[in-house]
């Protein structure tokens, strides 16, 4: 089976500071990969590279058999959900999904509306379609962002700390939405500090340390590892 994402020995720096130092891994259909690691270890940079939002210095990223160039090269293949939601503030919930479907997927208004409604139902927001983002809770905004990412029918969805700016109760709503996507077989990469996401529905965990992968295995293997740094980190995020 061909991997959906191939990351091949990538290097990335910002003004000569090397952030990613030779990272390689493949992601296969249906995998749910958590990426963990200390703040500043390069997690966001890594997934921004996969999404073509950052240019790499060396190496290669291949998504769906094509080399990733800029972010346009992965439109429709890679979806992204950010920590701070990134909805269009001047569009309603419905328009946040309908407009990209029309512009990017060239759908007509009826098709776009039908798809948007079905996705908003999936994330349990069918009663909020005419609201503006500022009138929604953070958890609701994040679920709109998830629905919008799904509307592009991507091969893989990248989440960058999707629940980090939410209160526990709202984080739980988003967590549940993500769990149901996991059950449906979506391919997901999740940067997270939540040990729950790692143990509850990921089937693989990558630990980034200092721009390199220092662990890549199942959640069970993670819990049983002898790697002292990883053990220490797990203890810390389990608090
Ligand atoms: N746009 C940028 N310009 C300069 N340095 C950056 C930029 N983005 C991230 N960095 C630096 O790269 C390192 C990794 O950052 P990041 O990928 O955001 O880490 P993480 O998501 O794991 O916290 C940090 O030292 C950060 O300060
Ligand atoms: Mg980050």
Coordinates of C-alpha atoms and ligand atoms in Angstrom, one line a residue:
X1 CA 0.0 0.0 0.0
X2 CA 1.2 3.5 -0.9
X3 CA 1.5 5.9 2.0
X4 CA -0.7 9.1 1.8
X5 CA 2.1 11.2 3.2
X6 CA 5.8 10.6 2.9
X7 CA 8.2 12.8 4.8
X8 CA 11.7 12.2 3.6
X9 CA 14.7 13.4 5.5
X10 CA 13.5 17.0 5.8
X11 CA 15.4 20.0 7.2
X12 CA 14.0 23.4 8.0
X13 CA 15.5 26.5 9.5
X14 CA 14.4 30.0 10.4
X15 CA 17.2 32.5 9.9
X16 CA 19.9 29.9 10.3
X17 CA 18.3 28.3 13.4
X18 CA 17.7 24.7 12.5
X19 CA 14.3 23.6 13.7
X20 CA 13.8 20.3 11.8
X21 CA 17.0 18.2 11.5
X22 CA 16.4 15.2 9.3
X23 CA 12.8 13.9 9.8
X24 CA 11.4 10.9 8.0
X25 CA 8.2 9.0 8.4
X26 CA 5.3 7.7 6.3
X27 CA 1.6 8.0 7.0
X28 CA -0.9 5.4 5.7
X29 CA -4.6 5.7 5.1
X30 CA -6.6 5.4 8.3
X31 CA -3.7 6.1 10.6
X32 CA -4.2 8.5 13.5
X33 CA -0.8 9.9 14.5
X34 CA -0.3 12.1 17.5
X35 CA 2.7 14.3 17.5
X36 CA 4.0 15.2 21.0
X37 CA 7.0 17.0 22.3
X38 CA 8.0 20.0 24.3
X39 CA 7.1 23.5 23.3
X40 CA 9.5 24.7 20.6
X41 CA 10.5 21.2 19.5
X42 CA 9.2 21.9 16.0
X43 CA 5.7 20.2 16.0
X44 CA 3.9 23.1 14.4
X45 CA 6.7 23.7 11.9
X46 CA 6.5 20.0 10.9
X47 CA 2.8 20.0 10.1
X48 CA 3.0 23.4 8.5
X49 CA 5.6 21.9 6.1
X50 CA 3.3 19.0 5.3
X51 CA 0.6 21.6 4.5
X52 CA 3.0 23.6 2.3
X53 CA 2.8 26.6 4.6
X54 CA 6.5 26.5 5.2
X55 CA 9.3 25.9 2.7
X56 CA 11.8 23.2 3.6
X57 CA 15.5 23.6 3.1
X58 CA 16.3 20.0 2.3
X59 CA 14.5 16.7 1.8
X60 CA 11.1 16.1 0.3
X61 CA 7.5 15.7 1.3
X62 CA 5.1 13.8 -0.9
X63 CA 1.4 13.8 -0.5
X64 CA -0.8 11.6 -2.6
X65 CA 2.2 10.9 -4.9
X66 CA 2.9 14.5 -5.6
X67 CA 5.8 16.6 -4.1
X68 CA 4.5 19.4 -1.9
X69 CA 5.4 22.8 -3.1
X70 CA 3.4 25.7 -1.7
X71 CA 0.1 25.5 0.1
X72 CA -1.8 25.6 -3.2
X73 CA -0.2 22.3 -4.2
X74 CA -2.0 20.5 -1.3
X75 CA -5.4 22.1 -1.6
X76 CA -8.0 19.4 -1.4
X77 CA -5.5 16.9 -0.2
X78 CA -4.4 18.2 3.2
X79 CA -6.9 19.8 5.6
X80 CA -5.7 21.9 8.5
X81 CA -7.3 22.8 11.8
X82 CA -5.5 25.5 13.9
X83 CA -5.4 26.2 17.6
X84 CA -7.2 29.5 17.2
X85 CA -9.8 28.3 14.7
X86 CA -9.0 30.7 11.8
X87 CA -12.6 31.1 10.7
X88 CA -13.6 34.0 8.4
X89 CA -15.1 36.5 10.9
X90 CA -17.3 38.3 8.3
X91 CA -18.9 35.1 7.1
X92 CA -21.7 33.1 8.8
X93 CA -21.1 29.6 9.9
X94 CA -22.7 28.3 6.7
X95 CA -20.8 30.8 4.5
X96 CA -17.5 29.7 6.1
X97 CA -18.0 26.3 4.5
X98 CA -20.1 27.2 1.4
X99 CA -17.8 29.9 0.1
X100 CA -14.6 27.8 0.0
X101 CA -16.5 24.9 -1.6
X102 CA -17.6 27.3 -4.4
X103 CA -14.3 29.0 -4.8
X104 CA -11.9 26.0 -4.4
X105 CA -14.0 23.0 -5.3
X106 CA -16.0 25.0 -7.9
X107 CA -19.3 23.6 -6.5
X108 CA -22.5 25.4 -7.3
X109 CA -24.4 27.1 -4.5
X110 CA -26.9 24.2 -4.0
X111 CA -24.3 21.5 -3.9
X112 CA -22.1 23.6 -1.6
X113 CA -25.0 24.2 0.8
X114 CA -26.0 20.6 0.8
X115 CA -22.5 19.5 1.7
X116 CA -22.1 22.2 4.3
X117 CA -25.4 21.3 6.0
X118 CA -24.5 17.6 6.2
X119 CA -21.1 18.4 7.7
X120 CA -22.6 20.9 10.2
X121 CA -25.0 18.2 11.2
X122 CA -22.1 15.8 11.7
X123 CA -20.4 18.3 14.1
X124 CA -23.8 19.0 15.7
X125 CA -24.1 22.7 14.7
X126 CA -27.1 22.6 12.3
X127 CA -28.9 25.1 14.6
X128 CA -26.0 27.7 14.3
X129 CA -25.7 28.0 10.5
X130 CA -26.7 31.7 10.4
X131 CA -24.5 32.8 13.3
X132 CA -21.2 34.7 13.0
X133 CA -18.2 33.1 14.5
X134 CA -17.9 35.7 17.3
X135 CA -21.3 34.6 18.6
X136 CA -20.1 31.0 19.1
X137 CA -18.2 29.4 21.9
X138 CA -14.6 28.4 21.2
X139 CA -15.6 24.7 21.0
X140 CA -18.3 25.5 18.5
X141 CA -15.9 27.6 16.4
X142 CA -13.5 24.8 16.3
X143 CA -16.2 22.3 15.2
X144 CA -17.0 24.7 12.3
X145 CA -13.3 24.7 11.5
X146 CA -13.3 20.9 11.5
X147 CA -16.4 20.8 9.2
X148 CA -14.7 23.3 6.9
X149 CA -11.6 21.1 6.7
X150 CA -13.8 18.1 5.9
X151 CA -15.6 19.9 3.2
X152 CA -12.5 19.9 1.0
X153 CA -12.5 16.0 1.3
X154 CA -8.8 15.9 2.1
X155 CA -6.8 12.7 2.2
X156 CA -5.4 13.7 5.6
X157 CA -6.4 16.3 8.2
X158 CA -3.7 18.0 10.3
X159 CA -4.7 19.4 13.7
X160 CA -2.4 21.8 15.6
X161 CA -3.3 21.7 19.2
X162 CA -7.0 21.9 18.4
X163 CA -8.2 22.0 22.0
X164 CA -5.4 24.1 23.6
X165 CA -7.3 27.4 23.7
X166 CA -10.5 25.8 25.0
X167 CA -11.8 25.3 28.5
X168 CA -12.0 21.6 29.5
X169 CA -15.7 21.3 28.9
X170 CA -15.4 22.8 25.4
X171 CA -12.3 20.8 24.7
X172 CA -14.3 17.7 25.5
X173 CA -16.8 18.5 22.7
X174 CA -14.0 18.9 20.2
X175 CA -12.4 15.8 21.5
X176 CA -15.6 13.8 20.9
X177 CA -16.0 15.2 17.4
X178 CA -12.4 14.1 16.6
X179 CA -13.0 10.7 18.2
X180 CA -16.0 10.1 15.9
X181 CA -13.9 11.1 12.8
X182 CA -11.2 8.6 14.0
X183 CA -13.9 5.9 14.2
X184 CA -15.0 6.7 10.6
X185 CA -11.5 6.0 9.4
X186 CA -10.2 9.5 8.5
X187 CA -6.5 9.8 8.3
X188 CA -5.4 12.4 11.0
X189 CA -2.2 13.9 12.3
X190 CA -2.7 15.6 15.7
X191 CA -0.3 17.8 17.5
X192 CA -1.4 17.6 21.1
X193 CA -0.5 17.9 24.7
X194 CA -3.5 15.9 25.7
X195 CA -2.6 12.5 26.8
X196 CA -6.2 11.5 26.3
X197 CA -6.0 12.0 22.6
X198 CA -2.9 10.0 22.4
X199 CA -4.2 7.0 24.4
X200 CA -7.9 7.2 23.4
X201 CA -7.9 7.2 19.7
X202 CA -4.4 7.5 18.2
X203 CA -2.8 4.4 16.8
X204 CA 0.6 5.9 16.6
X205 CA 2.7 8.5 18.4
X206 CA 5.7 10.4 17.3
X207 CA 7.8 12.2 19.9
X208 CA 9.7 15.2 18.6
X209 CA 12.8 16.3 20.5
X210 CA 15.1 19.0 19.3
X211 CA 14.0 18.7 15.7
X212 CA 14.4 14.9 15.5
X213 CA 12.1 12.0 16.0
X214 CA 13.1 10.2 19.2
X215 CA 10.1 7.9 19.4
X216 CA 7.7 6.5 16.8
X217 CA 5.4 3.7 18.0
X218 CA 2.0 2.7 19.3
X219 CA 0.5 4.3 22.4
X220 CA 1.1 1.0 24.2
X221 CA 4.8 1.1 23.3
X222 CA 4.9 4.7 24.4
X223 CA 3.6 3.8 27.8
X224 CA 6.2 1.0 28.1
X225 CA 9.2 2.8 26.7
X226 CA 12.6 2.8 28.4
X227 CA 13.4 6.2 26.8
X228 CA 13.9 8.4 29.9
X229 CA 13.2 11.7 28.1
X230 CA 9.9 10.3 26.7
X231 CA 9.0 8.9 30.1
X232 CA 9.6 12.2 31.8
X233 CA 7.5 14.0 29.2
X234 CA 4.6 11.7 29.6
X235 CA 4.7 12.1 33.3
X236 CA 4.6 15.9 32.8
X237 CA 1.6 16.0 30.4
X238 CA -0.3 13.5 32.4
X239 CA -0.5 16.0 35.3
Ligands
LIG1 N1 8.0 32.0 11.7 C1 9.1 31.8 12.6 N2 10.2 32.6 12.5 C2 11.2 32.3 13.3 N3 11.3 31.3 14.2 C3 10.2 30.5 14.3 C4 9.1 30.7 13.5 N4 8.2 29.7 13.8 C5 8.7 28.9 14.7 N5 10.0 29.4 15.0 C6 10.9 28.8 16.0 O1 11.1 27.4 15.6 C7 11.1 26.6 16.8 C8 10.0 25.5 16.7 O2 8.7 26.2 16.7 P1 7.4 25.4 16.6 O3 7.4 24.5 15.4 O4 6.3 26.4 16.7 O5 7.4 24.5 17.9 P2 6.2 23.7 18.6 O6 5.0 23.8 17.8 O7 6.7 22.3 18.9 O8 6.0 24.5 19.9 C9 10.9 27.5 18.0 O9 12.2 27.8 18.5 C10 10.3 28.7 17.4 O10 10.7 29.9 18.1
LIG2 MG1 3.1 24.6 18.1

